[in-house]
Amino acid sequence: MEERLQEARRTYRLNMGYASLAQLPTGFVELVKRYNPHITELELSSNAITDLPDSLEQFQYLRILRLKYNALRKVPSVITRLPQLMILELSGNQISRLDESIGSMLMLRELDLSGNTISQLPESICNLAKLEVLQLTNNRLELLPDNIGELQSLTKLDISTNSLRFLPASMGTFKKIQRIDCANNILARVPPSMGHLKNLKEFNLRYNSLDDRFRAKVDEGLSRLLAFLRDEEERERLEEIERLKPIGTPVGSYLEYRCKAEVGQVVRVGGGHEPSLDNRCWIRTGHSLTQTGSMLLVFGGQLVKDGSAVNEVFWMTIDRMEWHLQTCTGEKPSPRYNHMAVHDSENHRLIVFGGRTGERKRLNDVHFLDLDTFVWYKPVTEGASPTPREQAVGCFWAGSMVVFGGHAIGGRTNDLFLLELTSWQWTQPPMGGTAPGPRSASAICIGHGNLMFVHGGRNNFVLSDLHMADWVTRTWTDISFDHLYLFGGLDELGAQSFSMYRVHLPPGENYTAAKPEWMEWDSELPYNKCRTCTLYNGTVSVYQLGSNTLGRVNDEDAEKGLVFWDVFKAAKLEVTKMKVLAVEEMKPKNSKRARVAHTINISGKMPRSFSVQSAQEGRVLTYVQDYVRVFEELYPHRRPLYLTPKNECSVPKLVCSTIRPSQLLYTELYDLEGCCSFVADFLAYEALEDPLHPPEYLPSPMSVLNHQAGDCFDLSVVLASLLIGAGYHALVVVGYAPTDVTLNDQSATQCPVLEREKMAAAGVKPRGGEPGARSHGGAAGARRAAAADGEMVQPAHTKYVRRPAVSLQSKVLQAAQEAASKADEIDQTPRSVADDPQDSGGYPVPGGRPTSQGRCKTVHAWVLVMAGKREVNEHVFIEPSSGRRYPVNASPYAGIEYIWNHRNFWVCMQQPEPHSDSRAHPSHTTFDLSNPAAWEAVFEDRSLKTLNELNLEEMDLRQMESRGGTRGFGKTGAAGFDAGMAAMTGANYSMLGLVMKPKTPTLSTRPNSVAAATGGGLSGRAGGRSIRDIRGDGLTPPRTADSYGESRGSEDGEQVEKEWVPTIPPSWVPKLSIPRDAFDMRCPRGSKVQLYFRAQHEIMALFGECSRWDGMVEKLTMFEDHERTSVVEYRENFQRRKDKLRERRVYPKKDTIIEYFDAGSAFGMKDIITVKNESRVINFYTSARLDGLLRREEQEGHKFIETFVNRDDRLVYRSATYVPEGVRSSDAGDSDAALQDDSDPRRRKLKSREVKKVLPMAKMTEKFARFTECSADADVAKRVYYLSDNRIRLEYHFGEDRITNSGKVYNKDGQSHILQIDPLADRYDAGALLEEYQSLLVAEKDCSQAVRDSEWEVAEILRARVTQELNITLDMPYYDIVRIKAEESEEETEEVEESAYDYLSPFLPTLLGMATLSREQALETREKCLKALKDRLIERANIIQARLDEESTALAKRQQNFNRDRDQMSAEEEEEYERASEESMFRISILEKRLKRHEDQALHKYYELDHKLRSDTRLAMLLAAN
């Protein structure tokens, strides 16, 4: 024993084998530790040991333990507590089972359990991740753990001489296995998965019961066996697929499958954690759907149910149709949506780029997922990576990932990047040709090997163009439009599109010249709430929510996102067919109907009032339906009333409640002209689907403003809503108009811009029909016209009206005759008053084209603004499609049927033939809505009466009948009553309501108002029947739903009284609003083009993303021919230009360009007029220049003229005349030669400038203003320098009452000529003349220098203009800056991740590995932490106390000084002392309170920290027993 212990001291190996030990002696561990406490190997083989003592765990460094050939019946528990044990030999014992604790020996590398009686291995043995050798031979094993394949480090496995019947399939996942011995078992077959064991060198299967196929392959060798196993695995996989594959339901070209998802699947992950997974792939947006083989992967997205971004990976194979939420490891990407995903087919991995996080931060990182191991990696890329972006598209090509476009910071892009997936290098390849415009969310694919196709996408709007990139030639090709398929996406309304299109693109075709066309293919997909799809290898795969065949999902759950894609559909593209269009589908698609269909699909997202009817609306609709029924009975030939059209959710609504008066926040919409122009520009006009009938749907003005499109009815409702909200009396008018008006064809109309200029030049106010015109018709116009014709003019409405004298003539017959004569006049004159082109200055107005013979039948809607509000003096019509205004007596409209606003609906009763399809022409129509003979109101404007009141009025009618007639009818008896009743009803009653509703308080005044009837109203006879015939007994009101309910009475038979006739319900439309960016866009898609007579007018967005890059907001093109082919003039208006360019006018035929600038432009320019190769005129803002320059005119090569104002030297004019080109010589004259002299610094300055070729000057002229302080003979008016003649001429101002002026001429040869007008003036002496001549020479040089400076400035202006046009910069408005900064701060602000401060880290001792704190260490840590807090609290208290003592000492010293010097102190000093003492006492009081609060809180903080320490899991030993 002593020798063995001495050897253990040297070798760290203790050999106790063959010692016949039944157990280790007492004190064995202490004895061994006395010699060597760090032994690493213990040999106990060939003894009779039955167990080991617990004290053996003190050998913490023991690595090898051999217990072969002992009497152990189980593995001693102390062995599992040896943390460093690496080799354990237990062969030749009597062990029958292993405990689960065997799995805790994580450092174990070799385990020998041979020659025992073990029948089953515990599952925990698979946790031995470092186990390399496992000996299990000569046992009684009948099976192995199913997850034995998790022993990834295993290199040798010996399981021979057991009773194994089969091997687990997980053995095929061994990574390092080299030798497997399965001899002498009863195996019948081998798992086919073992064919993938690449490192296997020996596989012993002798002496088993293998079937013939396996036995034959075993005899052929290992390589043949492994190949056979792989083939067998594939065969079994295919058989399993066929066995488990769900049976699809044929639906057209598709096979439809039900997708399954297990909700509570338990998955085992590393560390023994077994989470429960929800495999339902909840519907989402912004995700990626990628297909590789039979597997489809969904990554990321934004969940519909809660709006959260996720980074989950779902997959499903088309063989099983089961959703699986894959648990991935590695460096996962952050949750995101709108990212891009590409499958790397060479390395079988999923590449993810960019996207947007849940915090709306755009990304440009790259991650990839290994689809074999499902491990995420984040590679480190090199090169200039793309900017952070979302909705980029990409594809895989030649080992690289292609990234195109996307929405980055500042807008969408069209840049192209390549990421090489081996070196992870970003490159931006140079591409030729015309690249696609900036866009996001486009479609992309690779075809014909090296061709990349990009289709559609979205910039500010949805695109539909097709582009191709050739990777060989590196060029882009724009294609006007093997096969290319396009499926799905979003349409212009943002709705899902289920259409499929195909274009034939054969290989080798020159697509620059070829123009392939798209053809619509039949997708055979009906509408679905949520659908996502992918195209892969000629197959379209679709996920959706339910189906008509397999059952629908709950719509409410679908809206909330509480469903998953439960139906999968797939179809081969080759079996799909071209869509056979019906006759209706071949017609041009009606955009309005498409918008309505889209709104119906998303009706759940609309306000509730859009899709339901309130109880009040239901009563009103019932009432209106009865009104329409009676109206159609009375007037079967008139157009049906447009009272209850369907809204965008296909729900009938009262047309009056569709108008929603709203006053918006924009001042531009407060006046009439601005509101009309805005509606005409902001909304795209669409013709009616059926030009002969009103539209079936009348959407809300809110939807019309959102879609920025509509027909005449939609635009009229929007315009009326805005005008009423702005305080105008506006109504929607429905009638008839010529075709050019209904189609908004203004090709025969003068452009409004030109009209305004023409009227401004003539100094006249706008006429009707012209922009800015006020109406000249209406009631006032009608009264003036009547007075001119000698008719009696009805005075304006006053409070008291004198009753007119009783007329003894039949007013009914007279009205019928007048109506017939008016109808004849209208039929004979089909053209309106405005049809004469001469009335519009040679330009026809809308409706001016000759119409076809007969009545106009095309329906139209426009707006009537009545006089009386907002300074509108006369009625005026407004055409909503163009914004033009017309007087009611001079408009292009051909007839009126009815009008309405938000308060009532009026039927026009002024037709010449009431019971026919005649037209009430606007020029002959009165708009006195209070006259029931002219306008029949559907609703009352005042409070309605009860049935008792109405019954009393019926009794009055009976009394009138019993007297045999009524006053004023001229007839007696029944016939007299019929005629009188008819006249009175037409004049004073509204009969089509629920009851007869009198509109005047007494019957005595009714007959006198019949004279106002014009043959209309509901008077007279309808279809040969009188009012009595229609009413039955002449007393029963028309049968309506409400009146029916009133007549039913109560259950006990009593009549129900006090029921009210329904009133108009409030508008079901929310208050209108227009976002600022949409308002600034001011036209659909940011631009709008309108054709006029020889002109084309285009307007653009003012601000926002749709605005032009050059700041152009308006462009007017004028032509000289009707076909608009020869351009005469271009006018371009700009805004927000930093170069202050406001307008540019180009006259191509005159080679003239005029540019106008705002104040603040470079060089103070006001405008530039350039005639190519002839002249250039520049006007300046004099306030912006120091030299007072007003105008500079340059006649190229001939003359240079400048005009000045407000100069100190009184210079007003300067000109230079150049030497004609034919007589120019190399000598440019003395003046120009002087410029070559470098002695003058100004000459050197000019010489240093790079100017154009200097032209020699022949003459220079300067003119000066009058200087009143000196005489005219001494005040120079003009100086002329004749450079070619070498003389100077002076001219003086004219004296008072003189017609001649003085002058001087100086020749440079010494001679002079003086003309002195005043004979009494002093003569000039020679010295003064010589001095003046010298000064003139200097002035000549200065003038020449000034001219050259001006020439240089002109050159600089031209150079600056070229630079400005090449680098156009726009001023950004304040709210655009705020919006962009808000977006950037919302998206791109880096999140500051503050690491949580560990309060214990400064006090914890250093621990190794997985060690924990002992009780002593925990107590020490607690004491240190509490002591630190205590010291800090004491230090804080000392600081407060020190400040308190300091203030108290200062106050005491101040008081002592005051008491000492009190007698000598002034009042101000005493006041200063009191103020300082009060401040000191205030500070002392604050410090005392702070000290008291600190003392109270200190104890609380101390106990709080102590409680926190006791609760900390790292200090759990504090609570352990001593």
PDB file of N, CA and C in Angstrom, residues 55-96:
ATOM      1  N   SER A  55     -17.212   9.860  -0.001  1.00  0.00           N
ATOM      2  CA  SER A  55     -16.030  10.710   0.167  1.00  0.00           C
ATOM      3  C   SER A  55     -15.141  10.715  -1.063  1.00  0.00           C
ATOM      4  N   LEU A  56     -15.430   9.822  -2.002  1.00  0.00           N
ATOM      5  CA  LEU A  56     -14.614   9.765  -3.208  1.00  0.00           C
ATOM      6  C   LEU A  56     -14.792  11.025  -4.079  1.00  0.00           C
ATOM      7  N   GLU A  57     -15.871  11.768  -3.835  1.00  0.00           N
ATOM      8  CA  GLU A  57     -16.116  12.969  -4.648  1.00  0.00           C
ATOM      9  C   GLU A  57     -15.115  14.080  -4.335  1.00  0.00           C
ATOM     10  N   GLN A  58     -14.283  13.863  -3.291  1.00  0.00           N
ATOM     11  CA  GLN A  58     -13.262  14.858  -2.994  1.00  0.00           C
ATOM     12  C   GLN A  58     -12.140  14.848  -4.028  1.00  0.00           C
ATOM     13  N   PHE A  59     -12.079  13.773  -4.818  1.00  0.00           N
ATOM     14  CA  PHE A  59     -11.106  13.732  -5.901  1.00  0.00           C
ATOM     15  C   PHE A  59     -11.650  14.553  -7.081  1.00  0.00           C
ATOM     16  N   GLN A  60     -11.592  15.845  -6.942  1.00  0.00           N
ATOM     17  CA  GLN A  60     -12.187  16.725  -7.934  1.00  0.00           C
ATOM     18  C   GLN A  60     -11.422  16.727  -9.256  1.00  0.00           C
ATOM     19  N   TYR A  61     -10.179  16.250  -9.237  1.00  0.00           N
ATOM     20  CA  TYR A  61      -9.370  16.274 -10.448  1.00  0.00           C
ATOM     21  C   TYR A  61      -9.251  14.902 -11.096  1.00  0.00           C
ATOM     22  N   LEU A  62     -10.052  13.936 -10.605  1.00  0.00           N
ATOM     23  CA  LEU A  62     -10.012  12.596 -11.147  1.00  0.00           C
ATOM     24  C   LEU A  62     -10.579  12.575 -12.555  1.00  0.00           C
ATOM     25  N   ARG A  63      -9.797  12.031 -13.517  1.00  0.00           N
ATOM     26  CA  ARG A  63     -10.213  12.008 -14.910  1.00  0.00           C
ATOM     27  C   ARG A  63     -10.441  10.588 -15.431  1.00  0.00           C
ATOM     28  N   ILE A  64      -9.762   9.608 -14.842  1.00  0.00           N
ATOM     29  CA  ILE A  64      -9.893   8.234 -15.308  1.00  0.00           C
ATOM     30  C   ILE A  64     -10.251   7.358 -14.114  1.00  0.00           C
ATOM     31  N   LEU A  65     -11.323   6.565 -14.282  1.00  0.00           N
ATOM     32  CA  LEU A  65     -11.762   5.657 -13.224  1.00  0.00           C
ATOM     33  C   LEU A  65     -12.075   4.313 -13.881  1.00  0.00           C
ATOM     34  N   ARG A  66     -11.314   3.268 -13.431  1.00  0.00           N
ATOM     35  CA  ARG A  66     -11.505   1.938 -13.967  1.00  0.00           C
ATOM     36  C   ARG A  66     -12.037   1.031 -12.867  1.00  0.00           C
ATOM     37  N   LEU A  67     -13.214   0.456 -13.139  1.00  0.00           N
ATOM     38  CA  LEU A  67     -13.883  -0.434 -12.187  1.00  0.00           C
ATOM     39  C   LEU A  67     -14.253  -1.750 -12.863  1.00  0.00           C
ATOM     40  N   LYS A  68     -13.422  -2.229 -13.757  1.00  0.00           N
ATOM     41  CA  LYS A  68     -13.726  -3.459 -14.480  1.00  0.00           C
ATOM     42  C   LYS A  68     -13.658  -4.663 -13.535  1.00  0.00           C
ATOM     43  N   TYR A  69     -14.538  -5.619 -13.827  1.00  0.00           N
ATOM     44  CA  TYR A  69     -14.532  -6.913 -13.148  1.00  0.00           C
ATOM     45  C   TYR A  69     -14.647  -6.741 -11.637  1.00  0.00           C
ATOM     46  N   ASN A  70     -15.697  -6.098 -11.222  1.00  0.00           N
ATOM     47  CA  ASN A  70     -16.052  -6.001  -9.820  1.00  0.00           C
ATOM     48  C   ASN A  70     -17.460  -6.550  -9.650  1.00  0.00           C
ATOM     49  N   ALA A  71     -18.049  -6.297  -8.506  1.00  0.00           N
ATOM     50  CA  ALA A  71     -19.380  -6.857  -8.221  1.00  0.00           C
ATOM     51  C   ALA A  71     -20.437  -5.756  -8.169  1.00  0.00           C
ATOM     52  N   LEU A  72     -20.269  -4.740  -8.941  1.00  0.00           N
ATOM     53  CA  LEU A  72     -21.224  -3.628  -8.937  1.00  0.00           C
ATOM     54  C   LEU A  72     -22.540  -4.046  -9.580  1.00  0.00           C
ATOM     55  N   ARG A  73     -23.649  -3.727  -8.933  1.00  0.00           N
ATOM     56  CA  ARG A  73     -24.967  -3.986  -9.500  1.00  0.00           C
ATOM     57  C   ARG A  73     -25.599  -2.711 -10.074  1.00  0.00           C
ATOM     58  N   LYS A  74     -25.053  -1.582  -9.738  1.00  0.00           N
ATOM     59  CA  LYS A  74     -25.494  -0.298 -10.302  1.00  0.00           C
ATOM     60  C   LYS A  74     -24.305   0.651 -10.301  1.00  0.00           C
ATOM     61  N   VAL A  75     -24.428   1.680 -11.045  1.00  0.00           N
ATOM     62  CA  VAL A  75     -23.359   2.668 -11.107  1.00  0.00           C
ATOM     63  C   VAL A  75     -23.396   3.494  -9.824  1.00  0.00           C
ATOM     64  N   PRO A  76     -22.309   3.510  -9.053  1.00  0.00           N
ATOM     65  CA  PRO A  76     -22.311   4.294  -7.805  1.00  0.00           C
ATOM     66  C   PRO A  76     -22.640   5.768  -8.091  1.00  0.00           C
ATOM     67  N   SER A  77     -23.459   6.324  -7.249  1.00  0.00           N
ATOM     68  CA  SER A  77     -23.910   7.709  -7.473  1.00  0.00           C
ATOM     69  C   SER A  77     -22.780   8.715  -7.332  1.00  0.00           C
ATOM     70  N   VAL A  78     -21.738   8.352  -6.546  1.00  0.00           N
ATOM     71  CA  VAL A  78     -20.647   9.298  -6.359  1.00  0.00           C
ATOM     72  C   VAL A  78     -19.895   9.538  -7.660  1.00  0.00           C
ATOM     73  N   ILE A  79     -19.951   8.574  -8.572  1.00  0.00           N
ATOM     74  CA  ILE A  79     -19.246   8.739  -9.853  1.00  0.00           C
ATOM     75  C   ILE A  79     -19.821   9.911 -10.639  1.00  0.00           C
ATOM     76  N   THR A  80     -21.132  10.109 -10.589  1.00  0.00           N
ATOM     77  CA  THR A  80     -21.760  11.193 -11.353  1.00  0.00           C
ATOM     78  C   THR A  80     -21.435  12.553 -10.786  1.00  0.00           C
ATOM     79  N   ARG A  81     -20.797  12.593  -9.600  1.00  0.00           N
ATOM     80  CA  ARG A  81     -20.449  13.870  -8.986  1.00  0.00           C
ATOM     81  C   ARG A  81     -18.971  14.196  -9.161  1.00  0.00           C
ATOM     82  N   LEU A  82     -18.304  13.452 -10.004  1.00  0.00           N
ATOM     83  CA  LEU A  82     -16.903  13.746 -10.316  1.00  0.00           C
ATOM     84  C   LEU A  82     -16.878  14.619 -11.569  1.00  0.00           C
ATOM     85  N   PRO A  83     -16.669  15.938 -11.422  1.00  0.00           N
ATOM     86  CA  PRO A  83     -16.894  16.854 -12.558  1.00  0.00           C
ATOM     87  C   PRO A  83     -15.878  16.716 -13.678  1.00  0.00           C
ATOM     88  N   GLN A  84     -14.636  16.222 -13.398  1.00  0.00           N
ATOM     89  CA  GLN A  84     -13.601  16.166 -14.412  1.00  0.00           C
ATOM     90  C   GLN A  84     -13.425  14.775 -15.002  1.00  0.00           C
ATOM     91  N   LEU A  85     -14.306  13.845 -14.682  1.00  0.00           N
ATOM     92  CA  LEU A  85     -14.163  12.463 -15.130  1.00  0.00           C
ATOM     93  C   LEU A  85     -14.351  12.389 -16.642  1.00  0.00           C
ATOM     94  N   MET A  86     -13.364  11.765 -17.346  1.00  0.00           N
ATOM     95  CA  MET A  86     -13.398  11.678 -18.790  1.00  0.00           C
ATOM     96  C   MET A  86     -13.469  10.237 -19.294  1.00  0.00           C
ATOM     97  N   ILE A  87     -12.904   9.269 -18.528  1.00  0.00           N
ATOM     98  CA  ILE A  87     -12.929   7.865 -18.943  1.00  0.00           C
ATOM     99  C   ILE A  87     -13.490   7.052 -17.786  1.00  0.00           C
ATOM    100  N   LEU A  88     -14.514   6.258 -18.095  1.00  0.00           N
ATOM    101  CA  LEU A  88     -15.161   5.423 -17.084  1.00  0.00           C
ATOM    102  C   LEU A  88     -15.300   4.018 -17.664  1.00  0.00           C
ATOM    103  N   GLU A  89     -14.661   3.040 -16.974  1.00  0.00           N
ATOM    104  CA  GLU A  89     -14.707   1.645 -17.412  1.00  0.00           C
ATOM    105  C   GLU A  89     -15.442   0.838 -16.351  1.00  0.00           C
ATOM    106  N   LEU A  90     -16.584   0.255 -16.751  1.00  0.00           N
ATOM    107  CA  LEU A  90     -17.427  -0.526 -15.837  1.00  0.00           C
ATOM    108  C   LEU A  90     -17.730  -1.896 -16.422  1.00  0.00           C
ATOM    109  N   SER A  91     -16.907  -2.391 -17.307  1.00  0.00           N
ATOM    110  CA  SER A  91     -17.163  -3.689 -17.927  1.00  0.00           C
ATOM    111  C   SER A  91     -16.945  -4.826 -16.942  1.00  0.00           C
ATOM    112  N   GLY A  92     -17.650  -5.918 -17.185  1.00  0.00           N
ATOM    113  CA  GLY A  92     -17.473  -7.117 -16.366  1.00  0.00           C
ATOM    114  C   GLY A  92     -18.093  -7.001 -15.007  1.00  0.00           C
ATOM    115  N   ASN A  93     -19.108  -6.218 -14.822  1.00  0.00           N
ATOM    116  CA  ASN A  93     -19.832  -6.126 -13.562  1.00  0.00           C
ATOM    117  C   ASN A  93     -21.202  -6.764 -13.732  1.00  0.00           C
ATOM    118  N   GLN A  94     -22.067  -6.499 -12.794  1.00  0.00           N
ATOM    119  CA  GLN A  94     -23.420  -7.070 -12.828  1.00  0.00           C
ATOM    120  C   GLN A  94     -24.477  -5.955 -12.920  1.00  0.00           C
ATOM    121  N   ILE A  95     -24.130  -4.884 -13.597  1.00  0.00           N
ATOM    122  CA  ILE A  95     -25.036  -3.722 -13.696  1.00  0.00           C
ATOM    123  C   ILE A  95     -26.184  -4.082 -14.631  1.00  0.00           C
ATOM    124  N   SER A  96     -27.412  -3.892 -14.132  1.00  0.00           N
ATOM    125  CA  SER A  96     -28.608  -4.230 -14.929  1.00  0.00           C
ATOM    126  C   SER A  96     -29.307  -2.980 -15.485  1.00  0.00           C
TER     127      SER A  96
END
